[in-house]
Amino acid sequence: MAGEGAGRHAGLRNAVILLLVWELVGQLGIVAGGALPPPSDILIRLWQDRADYPRHIGATLWASALGFVIGNVVAIAGGILFAMSPLMLRLFRGINIAAFALPPIAIAPILALTLSGMAPRITLAALGVYFVTMTATVIGISQADSRAQDVIRAYGGTRWKVLRLVQLRSAVPSILAGLRVAAPNAVLGAILAEFGGGGRWGLGTYLLGSLGRAEPDRLWGIGLVATVIAGLSYAGFAVLSHRMLGATKAVTLNTAVPAGQPRPGHVAERIAVALVAITLPFTIWWALIRLSGAPAMIAKTPVDVFTYLFLSPASSTAQAKLLAALGQTLPITFAGMAAGLGFAFLLAIGTKLSPRATQAFMPIALVTQTMPLVALTPLLVLILGRGTSLTLWITISVTFFPAFVTLAQGISLVPRSAEELPRVYGGSRWQELRLVTIPASLPYLFAATRLTVPRALLGVMIAEWLATGRGIGNLLNQSRGYLDYGMIWSVAAVSVILSVVFFQIVVVVERRVLARLGMTTSE
Amino acid sequence: ATSPLTMQAAWINDAEFAGYFLGLDRGYFTDAGLDLEYLSGGPDVIPESTIIAGRADLALTTPDTTIKAITEQGAPFKIIGAQYQKNPIGIVSLAKNPINEPKDLIGKTLAVPPVNVISVEAMLKMNGIDPSQVNIVPYAYDPTPLVKGEIDASLDFTTNVPFTIKQAGEDATSFLLYDFGYTIYNDTVVVTEQVLAEKRDLLVAWLAASRKAWAENLADPSVWPPKFAETHFAGTGRSIENELYFNAAQKPLMESAEGYFALTGDGIEKCLSALGEVGIVGSADMFDTSLLAEI
Amino acid sequence: MTQPDGITLSGVSKTFTGRGKVVEALRDVTLSCPAGSFTSIIGPSGCGKSTVMRIALGLETANSGAVRIAGEAPLDAAKDGVTGVAFQDAALLPWRSVKRNVEVPLEVLGRKPARERDQVQAMIELVGLSGYENSLPGELSGGMRQRVAIARALVTHPQVLFMDEPFGALDQILRRQMNVELQRIWADTGSTALLVTHGIDEAVFLSDRVVVMHADPGRIVDIVDVPFDRPRDPSLFSDLVFHEVCDNIAEVLHGG
Amino acid sequence: MTQPDGITLSGVSKTFTGRGKVVEALRDVTLSCPAGSFTSIIGPSGCGKSTVMRIALGLETANSGAVRIAGEAPLDAAKDGVTGVAFQDAALLPWRSVKRNVEVPLEVLGRKPARERDQVQAMIELVGLSGYENSLPGELSGGMRQRVAIARALVTHPQVLFMDEPFGALDQILRRQMNVELQRIWADTGSTALLVTHGIDEAVFLSDRVVVMHADPGRIVDIVDVPFDRPRDPSLFSDLVFHEVCDNIAEVLHGG
Ligand SMILES: Nc1ncnc2c1ncn2[C@@H]1O[C@H](COP(=O)(O)OP(=O)(O)OP(=O)(O)O)[C@@H](O)[C@H]1O
Ligand SMILES: Nc1ncnc2c1ncn2[C@@H]1O[C@H](COP(=O)(O)OP(=O)(O)OP(=O)(O)O)[C@@H](O)[C@H]1O
Ligand SMILES: Cc1ncc(C[n+]2csc(CCO)c2C)c(N)n1
Ligand SMILES: [Mg+2]
Ligand SMILES: [Mg+2]
């Protein structure tokens, strides 16, 4: 279409303008006393370093590609399982969230010690993609048009047929959105694992070597290369999803109210499910440690952590340290959650109100997802100092992307006929959003919130670790240096438990709100 | 026939480990009957963990971490040598905003890797400074904030960062913590008691070969780093000039009357007393000087 | 009573507890359509016609009462591949072309659509959509979408055929054509048909019996037998007796 | 020609390039509905009726030709709050209750629904949905949903009213009732109305002029003036002249 062509050109034009502004800012050294290099310097530097890159790229690409594939296969299979069986979803919730909320800074070294070769990198890359794709699969399946499902059921279609002919197909755009987020996550996961792995090759390793050299143009070059890897994958899935989206949108609005989910009826049954759901993650944690055969000093079981925090002579000190750190971390975490989600929301609305500007922003968004924060933070510190604004900034950059893509996905799926309603009454774009787009994509808004919640804590911890020197992020880093594995595992466990609690709160609110509006919940 | 031995280094490949690279290239370890596997480190690699996990036989560590792990975690470590007689860690600042001694830090912002905060605080106390008078922030090994003046000083390897700062167009000044009372070793050679018992002769062989290699490397610090450009230093993102600077700067910190890796009674005493100031109460039996004696 | 292979509802009641209101959608609905018969349901908007159909299909469960399709529970009957359905809302799969939408029942039943290509094409022609085989539902008009749904319902030559106002969005001519075609296919297949419609004449033309429902609570108020021989010619629409039957039904429908 | 505040389409053509087919949906459609007039469009399924309406609403852009609503471009006219629309598909917002769905136009126009509560309630009563104010669309029958859409279209007493087969899912009685009510509201408001329908009698009863379209390509083949005085009584439906006019239109429609 002509409009689309013009859009593409406008996108290109915006990108060029952006680059020119960046160049100017870089050349004039306006930002951070010149610590932000102009694109030309970065390119020149890339060229000079060109001999170094192939092996580093190869290593990272290999690990992230394998992790991407493995993580997504598991995620899609899991998503199907969880969408079909709410019981399974509930039982596995703790584990699922843990996979997402476990701080890479805590697990990377442990993976390096328990696995060998490329395995830690692949694992971390796979962990980085699992939850996002799994969530996308579940929501895609659960939001499939119930009318189409009725057709299959009326013809005696089995659950499997309903899944195959309707649910999976209509989940495709959503899954592709998940894969878009997963791409940068896989690359970053591989890079973070390189930090803890001590290997010779990989963009992460290269970055470490370059970190101490006060040469931002090199750091940015490495970051950009990582971004290009993730970006190509992102773009591929974006194009694919754009192609499939049009035909996935319902022609008319489905008004059917979902039949109430058959809740586990008896109180006893519910308690049993809850108990298993709570115990399962700890059991798996325990089993993994036993199986890995890691030495007891490093690998702590749930029992060890409990002992460390409550029964050992040093417990009161440990508790005091942990509580003090939590006191510093938690308040800012809530602010970070709100900020990350708010930003994602604004951006997602931006895709509707001003698609071109948003498109031009995507490369920057991708950079924030693949550029390891170790490399970016010194620059951020120069711009923002080491206070709350920096923490918020880092938290936003860690949280907004999955939430944004999920939301944008939901918004793009709103049927045309619903959006035409306010339009024919002369409604503004804003009214269209308020009356139709936002309510219609509420299930996606909640899914986005659920993605944001565990990440926000992680974002705050990273900021604390790299810049502010407060809270549990700093405690974690310090404990690593002291080989205080009891504290490391305690921090990891507490941060996961907190994430699960926040997550569960969102789920409860989501259920209430969506039920009131006659919408299908994906949780 | 050679016996396998694995060592875990403390950082990514740089001149800090030039001696081992030389020993590998010249076959000194092989000659000593070792099939040495060398594992690079990095900021997220905790060398002690690698030997606890049995992935390496010996590790180069920072003694404060190691001794803290022994006293607080009951880690079964023994220190059998020390690469740096004087810890190269120091306070680095810009010449135009120089910090020449601890008291200059008062009212300034100092970036310190979180693990080292207690060390810095101890050094400050030793010099009569209340640590609360210094604004300590985390340091993530990127000197850019120092070069740009966001911080006034950072704690880093004095053998390395001043060169970087020079490259960035500034002059650096630095002083060692060691010279202001925090008298500890660094890159201590650490093994578990089990490895010490089972592979004692291999460890002795390693010490001997390493000592020989280091001596050759430091005889003229400008000779060897360029030879590793395409091998051990390939792809690290660092320059050979940097390694040359590093190699020269580390020489005085490694030398000892009793030879490289020496653990002297005096040195151990100083190290323990400095750590005592930080509340890390070690003892001389954490060091096993007998292997060096065998060489 | 009825042959086991028709449609039987006995004493079916259904109450919906909606957000706004508790609705007694069906009270004690008993209806049996013998195998091979054609039954229409007619009644005011909201009287429970679609609910009867959805319960008979097993998509909704009754609060009380029993449902048998060809002697089986509804979903089991469906699994045997005997059912054909056209919903009130066309309910097409938006990502499938017209042809592929018509093929859905074949795929669900595990029959290879490729082998029944002629059948699919014949149905598309029947509903007047030749040339639109590869169009997506979003590229069709409202009436065209409804026609795809009709083609889809008939493509398997189902033993038991449910249609919920399938001709609502069609113009008069097309509607009459469809009526005639439906009669032909139904007779050829020997199927049991249940049609929900607002067109009394359409109901009378097609049916053996017309079930009249009233609302509040949804219930059957009369079942009118239609006396005309088969096959019925479109000229019947201008027959005098035909109009009498229609008027008769209209009276029951409107009066009570 | 026309008063500036009616609906004018001049030489409108529209071709859709779908995935399956290129469709000439409209060829040179010229139509002007004077202010205050009632016009119906009738024509076979897929002939472009909805497309005419969507183009007049500004939801679709014509390939060529011009459209004016009350003298303005379609979407500008909408902004002035003069429009009322009922789509072929009810297009209710599933998460809003009946009442809140009817309120949508008021909200869009920035009128406080609270102040117009009586008006909203009156419309809900008009379409026979009292008691269902708080029900969600999913809790309604197909016909009930369509009635909510009618209430929503009328709630603002629009100057220009577009309705695309609004009564398709209603039974005969209700349909007649709605016809009469629509006539009353239209007359009271003095609005310009454009109705798409498959019911010739309905079109004749309500309209000043009936536009007959044919398909392939979609085009206007005749515009028939309806001679009856206003207000028209439902008894008109059994009038002989009325039937003559209807038959006349049917002939144009079916013959050509
Ligand atoms: N978005 C679209 N893409 C492609 N073709 C379209 C699109 N919308 C409509 N058409 C085609 O345009 C023609 C006219 O469609 P339109 O919806 O206007 O018909 P209609 O007269 O309203 O029919 P009905 O009575 O069945 O609703 C049809 O052939 C249809 O296939
Ligand atoms: N899911 C539901 N939840 C609550 N109430 C419902 C639901 N489905 C139907 N009803 C109610 O049941 C009654 C019968 O609905 P049904 O759809 O069977 O009517 P119908 O006879 O098919 O009407 P129409 O001719 O308008 O399609 C209506 O009052 C409707 O409000
Ligand atoms: C050049 C260089 N930089 C950092 C380290 C690692 N390291 C050893 S001690 C210490 C101080 C803080 O822990 C650090 C960072 C190294 N070995 N060489
Ligand atoms: Mg119905
Ligand atoms: Mg239409």
Coordinates of C-alpha atoms in Angstrom, one line a residue, chain A residues 32-35 52 56 105 108-109 112-116 192 195-201 205-206 208-216 218-219 295 297-298 300 374-375 378 381-382 385-386 464-469 474 477-478 480-486, chain B residues 11-13 39-46 48-50 52-53 55 65 68-69 73-77 109 111 114-118 136-145 147-151 160 163-164 167-168 231-239 242:
Chain A
A32 CA 28.2 13.3 30.0
G33 CA 31.2 15.4 29.2
G34 CA 31.7 13.6 25.9
A35 CA 31.4 10.1 27.3
D52 CA 38.9 -9.1 17.0
H56 CA 33.8 -13.2 19.7
I105 CA 24.5 -12.0 38.6
A108 CA 25.9 -17.0 36.3
P109 CA 28.8 -17.9 38.6
A112 CA 29.8 -21.7 35.6
L113 CA 30.7 -23.9 38.5
T114 CA 28.2 -26.6 37.9
L115 CA 28.1 -26.8 34.1
S116 CA 31.0 -26.8 31.7
L192 CA 26.1 -12.2 31.1
F195 CA 31.1 -12.5 32.6
G196 CA 30.9 -15.3 35.1
G197 CA 32.4 -18.0 32.9
G198 CA 36.0 -17.0 32.4
G199 CA 36.1 -18.0 28.8
R200 CA 38.3 -16.4 26.2
W201 CA 35.8 -15.8 23.5
T205 CA 34.5 -11.4 27.4
Y206 CA 35.5 -8.8 24.9
L208 CA 35.2 -7.1 30.0
G209 CA 38.6 -6.7 28.5
S210 CA 37.5 -3.4 27.1
L211 CA 35.7 -2.2 30.2
G212 CA 38.8 -1.0 32.0
R213 CA 40.1 1.0 29.1
A214 CA 37.9 4.1 29.3
E215 CA 37.1 3.8 25.6
P216 CA 33.4 4.2 25.3
R218 CA 34.7 0.3 21.8
L219 CA 32.1 -0.5 24.4
P295 CA 30.0 -28.7 46.9
M297 CA 29.9 -24.6 50.6
I298 CA 28.7 -23.2 47.3
K300 CA 23.0 -24.2 49.4
V374 CA 28.0 -2.9 33.2
A375 CA 29.0 -1.0 30.1
P378 CA 29.3 4.5 33.8
V381 CA 26.2 7.7 36.1
L382 CA 27.8 10.6 34.4
G385 CA 24.4 10.8 39.1
R386 CA 23.9 7.9 41.5
E464 CA 22.4 -1.0 43.4
W465 CA 25.1 -3.3 42.4
L466 CA 26.6 -1.1 39.7
A467 CA 26.0 2.4 40.9
T468 CA 24.3 3.2 44.3
G469 CA 26.0 0.6 46.5
N474 CA 25.0 -4.5 46.7
N477 CA 27.7 -8.4 45.1
Q478 CA 29.5 -8.0 48.4
R480 CA 30.0 -12.9 46.3
G481 CA 33.3 -11.4 47.1
Y482 CA 33.2 -12.9 50.6
L483 CA 32.2 -16.3 49.4
D484 CA 29.2 -15.9 51.7
Y485 CA 27.1 -18.3 49.7
G486 CA 24.6 -18.5 52.5
Chain B
W11 CA 41.3 -11.9 35.9
I12 CA 41.1 -11.9 32.2
N13 CA 44.3 -12.5 30.3
L39 CA 41.5 -21.0 33.2
S40 CA 41.0 -17.3 32.6
G41 CA 39.1 -15.2 35.2
G42 CA 36.9 -12.2 35.1
P43 CA 35.0 -9.9 37.4
D44 CA 32.3 -12.5 38.0
V45 CA 34.7 -15.3 38.5
I46 CA 35.4 -16.0 42.1
E48 CA 38.1 -19.7 45.4
S49 CA 34.7 -21.1 44.2
T50 CA 36.4 -22.8 41.3
I52 CA 36.0 -25.6 46.0
A53 CA 34.0 -26.9 43.1
R55 CA 37.2 -27.4 38.7
T65 CA 38.6 -13.0 50.5
K68 CA 37.6 -14.5 55.3
A69 CA 36.3 -17.6 53.6
Q73 CA 32.9 -20.3 56.0
G74 CA 35.3 -22.9 57.2
A75 CA 36.8 -23.2 53.8
P76 CA 39.6 -25.7 53.7
F77 CA 42.2 -23.4 52.0
T109 CA 34.0 10.6 46.2
A111 CA 34.7 4.4 43.8
P114 CA 31.9 -3.6 46.8
V115 CA 34.1 -6.5 48.0
N116 CA 36.9 -4.1 48.8
V117 CA 34.9 -1.6 50.8
I118 CA 36.0 -3.1 54.2
I136 CA 32.2 5.5 48.8
V137 CA 30.3 4.4 45.7
P138 CA 30.5 1.2 43.7
Y139 CA 33.1 0.7 41.1
A140 CA 32.6 -1.5 38.1
Y141 CA 36.1 -1.4 36.6
D142 CA 35.3 1.3 34.1
P143 CA 37.6 4.3 34.6
T144 CA 35.4 6.6 32.6
P145 CA 33.7 8.3 35.6
V147 CA 38.4 10.5 33.7
K148 CA 35.2 12.6 33.5
G149 CA 35.4 13.8 37.1
E150 CA 32.2 12.2 38.3
I151 CA 34.3 10.5 40.9
N160 CA 47.1 -0.8 35.0
F163 CA 48.1 3.8 31.7
T164 CA 44.4 3.8 30.7
Q167 CA 45.4 7.0 27.1
A168 CA 42.3 9.0 27.8
T231 CA 48.0 -15.9 21.4
H232 CA 47.2 -15.3 25.0
F233 CA 46.3 -11.6 24.5
A234 CA 44.4 -12.1 21.3
G235 CA 40.9 -10.6 21.4
T236 CA 41.1 -9.3 25.0
G237 CA 40.5 -5.8 23.7
R238 CA 43.6 -4.5 25.4
S239 CA 46.7 -3.2 23.8
N242 CA 49.1 -1.4 28.1

